[in-house]
Amino acid sequence: MEKTLSMKVLITGATGFFGKHVTKALQPHFQLFCVGRRDFDLLDPARADAMFLEIQPNIVVHLAAKVGGILANKSYPAEFFYKNMLITANIWELSKKYAIDKLIYVMPGCAYPKNAKSPIKESSLWDGYPDEFPAPGALAKKMGVAAAYAYRQQYGLKSSIIIPANMYGEFDNFNEYDSHVIPALISKMHKAKNNNVKKLTLWGSGNAVRDFIYAEDVAKCIPHFITNSIEFECENPSLKSVCNISSGTGYSIRELANLIGEIVGFSGEIAWDLSKPEGPSNKVFDNSNMKKLKLDCTTCLQDGIRRTYEWYCKNY
Ligand SMILES: NC(=O)c1ccc[n+]([C@@H]2O[C@H](COP(=O)([O-])OP(=O)(O)OC[C@H]3O[C@@H](n4cnc5c(N)ncnc54)[C@H](OP(=O)(O)O)[C@@H]3O)[C@@H](O)[C@H]2O)c1
């Protein structure tokens, strides 16, 4: 793809985990404007407006959000709801006000119904309530799908909604309190190895199955959504612009823990704490829409975790 310097692409949440991958992936192709919360706090409509006024973007890749793992979502559900509702509403309204060409909206797979059958298709997004703990924040993010439809119908605003599976990779958050499962396991096992811990207790039964995807691979798909008009066939018109980006393959948390243990070099025993929440039993995403676009995420879990662990060792 040639560099389209005439196209100004604003990335919100550029200072975050996925934002850093998206910045790297878009850098060669577009004129980028990368912002984080310290530049413009998007909870504040006036600051959000100032961001659009100053940058005058053609494209907005909207990643800014209140993000966290099960424990953080369980502990602060109102904060997750409130912040994501406000940021979501502000971004859609201002994208219309400043007449941008296209909004790329990224949202989490925990917005799907708790009982959605795997492989989870985009068409099932409205079929039920999400898993209890991430539901408040996830539903707030999901309002972006309603907004996409509403702003397209009323104002002709173009958008694509991308739902990546569980992303992992370099730049992730490795704090044990609010991290996702892969960085949490890497950090726990690395520390257990260094402290010669013989037994490590992990949350849940280890049987829950998840779909993991290397963040760099997902980021490399974004230019395709920026430069193409994409609509899928779907009975519900609000879901025509929604696309999962996933490996389509499930790994149990037990398999994942064994793999990370091997890579990190933790050889102690792993025990499972059944009293702790582990979310839905099986969550693998259908990737046929993504395949129709000829997009592919090729990094296997072993290679991706190896690279993530190398990055962790250099940076923590
Ligand atoms: N991680 C995943 O597995 C995953 C999977 C699917 C979808 N997603 C989606 O991908 C997006 C990015 O997630 P992430 O994992 O990269 O999260 P992250 O590392 O926590 O990054 C969040 C970003 O949002 C910014 N932000 C937070 N509150 C803000 C505010 N009030 N005003 C302006 N910016 C604010 C943060 O800025 P500061 O750094 O300055 O605080 C940061 O740049 C989210 O929309 C998330 O739902 C993530």
CSV table of N, CA, C and O in Angstrom, one decimal, residues 41-87:
chain,number,residue,atom,x,y,z
A,41,ASP,N,-8.6,14.4,27.2
A,41,ASP,CA,-9.5,13.5,28.0
A,41,ASP,C,-10.9,13.4,27.3
A,41,ASP,O,-11.6,14.4,27.4
A,42,LEU,N,-11.2,12.3,26.8
A,42,LEU,CA,-12.4,12.1,26.0
A,42,LEU,C,-13.7,12.0,26.8
A,42,LEU,O,-14.8,11.9,26.3
A,43,LEU,N,-13.5,12.0,28.1
A,43,LEU,CA,-14.7,12.0,29.0
A,43,LEU,C,-15.3,13.4,29.0
A,43,LEU,O,-16.4,13.7,29.3
A,44,ASP,N,-14.4,14.4,28.6
A,44,ASP,CA,-14.8,15.8,28.7
A,44,ASP,C,-15.2,16.2,27.2
A,44,ASP,O,-14.3,16.3,26.4
A,45,PRO,N,-16.5,16.5,27.0
A,45,PRO,CA,-16.9,16.8,25.6
A,45,PRO,C,-16.1,18.0,25.0
A,45,PRO,O,-15.8,18.0,23.8
A,46,ALA,N,-15.7,19.0,25.9
A,46,ALA,CA,-15.0,20.1,25.3
A,46,ALA,C,-13.6,19.7,24.9
A,46,ALA,O,-13.1,20.2,23.8
A,47,ARG,N,-12.9,18.9,25.6
A,47,ARG,CA,-11.6,18.4,25.2
A,47,ARG,C,-11.7,17.5,24.0
A,47,ARG,O,-10.8,17.6,23.1
A,48,ALA,N,-12.7,16.7,23.9
A,48,ALA,CA,-12.9,15.8,22.8
A,48,ALA,C,-13.2,16.7,21.5
A,48,ALA,O,-12.6,16.5,20.4
A,49,ASP,N,-13.9,17.8,21.7
A,49,ASP,CA,-14.2,18.7,20.6
A,49,ASP,C,-12.9,19.4,20.2
A,49,ASP,O,-12.6,19.5,18.9
A,50,ALA,N,-12.1,19.8,21.2
A,50,ALA,CA,-10.8,20.5,20.9
A,50,ALA,C,-9.9,19.5,20.0
A,50,ALA,O,-9.2,20.0,19.1
A,51,MET,N,-10.0,18.3,20.3
A,51,MET,CA,-9.1,17.3,19.6
A,51,MET,C,-9.5,17.3,18.1
A,51,MET,O,-8.6,17.4,17.2
A,52,PHE,N,-10.8,17.2,17.8
A,52,PHE,CA,-11.2,17.2,16.4
A,52,PHE,C,-10.9,18.5,15.7
A,52,PHE,O,-10.5,18.5,14.6
A,53,LEU,N,-11.2,19.6,16.5
A,53,LEU,CA,-10.9,20.9,15.9
A,53,LEU,C,-9.5,21.1,15.5
A,53,LEU,O,-9.1,21.6,14.4
A,54,GLU,N,-8.6,20.7,16.4
A,54,GLU,CA,-7.1,20.9,16.2
A,54,GLU,C,-6.6,20.0,15.1
A,54,GLU,O,-5.9,20.4,14.2
A,55,ILE,N,-7.1,18.7,15.1
A,55,ILE,CA,-6.5,17.8,14.2
A,55,ILE,C,-7.2,17.7,12.8
A,55,ILE,O,-6.6,17.5,11.8
A,56,GLN,N,-8.5,18.0,12.8
A,56,GLN,CA,-9.3,17.9,11.6
A,56,GLN,C,-9.0,16.6,10.8
A,56,GLN,O,-8.6,16.6,9.6
A,57,PRO,N,-9.3,15.4,11.5
A,57,PRO,CA,-9.0,14.2,10.8
A,57,PRO,C,-9.9,13.8,9.7
A,57,PRO,O,-11.1,14.2,9.7
A,58,ASN,N,-9.4,13.0,8.8
A,58,ASN,CA,-10.2,12.4,7.7
A,58,ASN,C,-10.8,11.0,8.3
A,58,ASN,O,-11.9,10.7,8.0
A,59,ILE,N,-9.9,10.3,9.0
A,59,ILE,CA,-10.2,9.0,9.5
A,59,ILE,C,-10.0,9.0,11.0
A,59,ILE,O,-9.0,9.6,11.5
A,60,VAL,N,-10.9,8.4,11.8
A,60,VAL,CA,-10.6,8.2,13.2
A,60,VAL,C,-10.6,6.7,13.5
A,60,VAL,O,-11.5,6.0,13.2
A,61,VAL,N,-9.4,6.3,14.1
A,61,VAL,CA,-9.4,4.9,14.6
A,61,VAL,C,-9.5,5.0,16.1
A,61,VAL,O,-8.6,5.5,16.8
A,62,HIS,N,-10.7,4.7,16.6
A,62,HIS,CA,-11.0,4.9,17.9
A,62,HIS,C,-10.8,3.7,18.8
A,62,HIS,O,-11.5,2.7,18.8
A,63,LEU,N,-9.7,3.9,19.7
A,63,LEU,CA,-9.3,2.8,20.6
A,63,LEU,C,-9.5,3.1,22.0
A,63,LEU,O,-9.4,2.3,22.9
A,64,ALA,N,-9.6,4.4,22.3
A,64,ALA,CA,-9.6,4.9,23.7
A,64,ALA,C,-10.8,4.3,24.4
A,64,ALA,O,-11.9,4.3,23.9
A,65,ALA,N,-10.5,3.7,25.6
A,65,ALA,CA,-11.6,3.1,26.4
A,65,ALA,C,-11.1,2.8,27.8
A,65,ALA,O,-9.9,2.8,28.0
A,66,LYS,N,-12.0,2.5,28.7
A,66,LYS,CA,-11.7,2.0,30.0
A,66,LYS,C,-11.6,0.5,29.8
A,66,LYS,O,-12.6,-0.2,29.5
A,67,VAL,N,-10.4,-0.1,29.9
A,67,VAL,CA,-10.2,-1.5,29.6
A,67,VAL,C,-9.6,-2.3,30.8
A,67,VAL,O,-8.8,-1.7,31.6
A,68,GLY,N,-10.0,-3.5,31.0
A,68,GLY,CA,-9.4,-4.3,32.1
A,68,GLY,C,-9.9,-5.7,32.1
A,68,GLY,O,-10.7,-6.1,31.3
A,69,GLY,N,-9.3,-6.5,33.0
A,69,GLY,CA,-9.6,-8.0,33.1
A,69,GLY,C,-10.8,-8.2,34.0
A,69,GLY,O,-11.5,-7.2,34.4
A,70,ILE,N,-11.1,-9.5,34.3
A,70,ILE,CA,-12.3,-9.8,35.1
A,70,ILE,C,-12.3,-9.1,36.4
A,70,ILE,O,-13.3,-8.5,36.8
A,71,LEU,N,-11.2,-9.1,37.1
A,71,LEU,CA,-11.2,-8.6,38.5
A,71,LEU,C,-11.5,-7.1,38.5
A,71,LEU,O,-12.3,-6.6,39.3
A,72,ALA,N,-10.9,-6.4,37.6
A,72,ALA,CA,-11.1,-4.9,37.5
A,72,ALA,C,-12.6,-4.6,37.1
A,72,ALA,O,-13.2,-3.8,37.7
A,73,ASN,N,-13.1,-5.4,36.2
A,73,ASN,CA,-14.5,-5.2,35.7
A,73,ASN,C,-15.5,-5.5,36.9
A,73,ASN,O,-16.5,-4.9,37.0
A,74,LYS,N,-15.1,-6.6,37.7
A,74,LYS,CA,-16.0,-7.0,38.8
A,74,LYS,C,-15.9,-5.9,39.9
A,74,LYS,O,-16.9,-5.7,40.5
A,75,SER,N,-14.8,-5.3,40.1
A,75,SER,CA,-14.6,-4.4,41.2
A,75,SER,C,-15.2,-3.0,40.9
A,75,SER,O,-15.7,-2.3,41.8
A,76,TYR,N,-15.1,-2.6,39.6
A,76,TYR,CA,-15.5,-1.2,39.3
A,76,TYR,C,-16.5,-1.2,38.1
A,76,TYR,O,-16.3,-0.5,37.1
A,77,PRO,N,-17.7,-1.9,38.2
A,77,PRO,CA,-18.6,-2.0,37.1
A,77,PRO,C,-19.1,-0.7,36.7
A,77,PRO,O,-19.3,-0.4,35.5
A,78,ALA,N,-19.4,0.2,37.7
A,78,ALA,CA,-20.1,1.5,37.3
A,78,ALA,C,-19.1,2.4,36.6
A,78,ALA,O,-19.4,3.1,35.6
A,79,GLU,N,-17.8,2.3,37.0
A,79,GLU,CA,-16.8,3.1,36.3
A,79,GLU,C,-16.6,2.7,34.9
A,79,GLU,O,-16.5,3.5,34.0
A,80,PHE,N,-16.6,1.4,34.7
A,80,PHE,CA,-16.5,0.8,33.3
A,80,PHE,C,-17.6,1.3,32.5
A,80,PHE,O,-17.5,1.6,31.3
A,81,PHE,N,-18.9,1.2,33.1
A,81,PHE,CA,-20.0,1.6,32.3
A,81,PHE,C,-20.0,3.1,31.9
A,81,PHE,O,-20.1,3.5,30.8
A,82,TYR,N,-19.8,3.9,33.0
A,82,TYR,CA,-19.9,5.4,32.8
A,82,TYR,C,-18.9,5.9,31.8
A,82,TYR,O,-19.2,6.6,30.9
A,83,LYS,N,-17.6,5.5,32.0
A,83,LYS,CA,-16.5,6.0,31.2
A,83,LYS,C,-16.7,5.6,29.7
A,83,LYS,O,-16.5,6.4,28.8
A,84,ASN,N,-17.1,4.3,29.5
A,84,ASN,CA,-17.2,3.9,28.1
A,84,ASN,C,-18.4,4.4,27.4
A,84,ASN,O,-18.4,4.7,26.2
A,85,MET,N,-19.5,4.7,28.2
A,85,MET,CA,-20.7,5.3,27.6
A,85,MET,C,-20.3,6.7,27.1
A,85,MET,O,-20.7,7.1,26.0
A,86,LEU,N,-19.7,7.5,28.0
A,86,LEU,CA,-19.4,8.9,27.7
A,86,LEU,C,-18.4,9.0,26.5
A,86,LEU,O,-18.6,9.7,25.5
A,87,ILE,N,-17.3,8.2,26.5
A,87,ILE,CA,-16.3,8.2,25.5
A,87,ILE,C,-17.0,7.8,24.1
A,87,ILE,O,-16.8,8.5,23.1
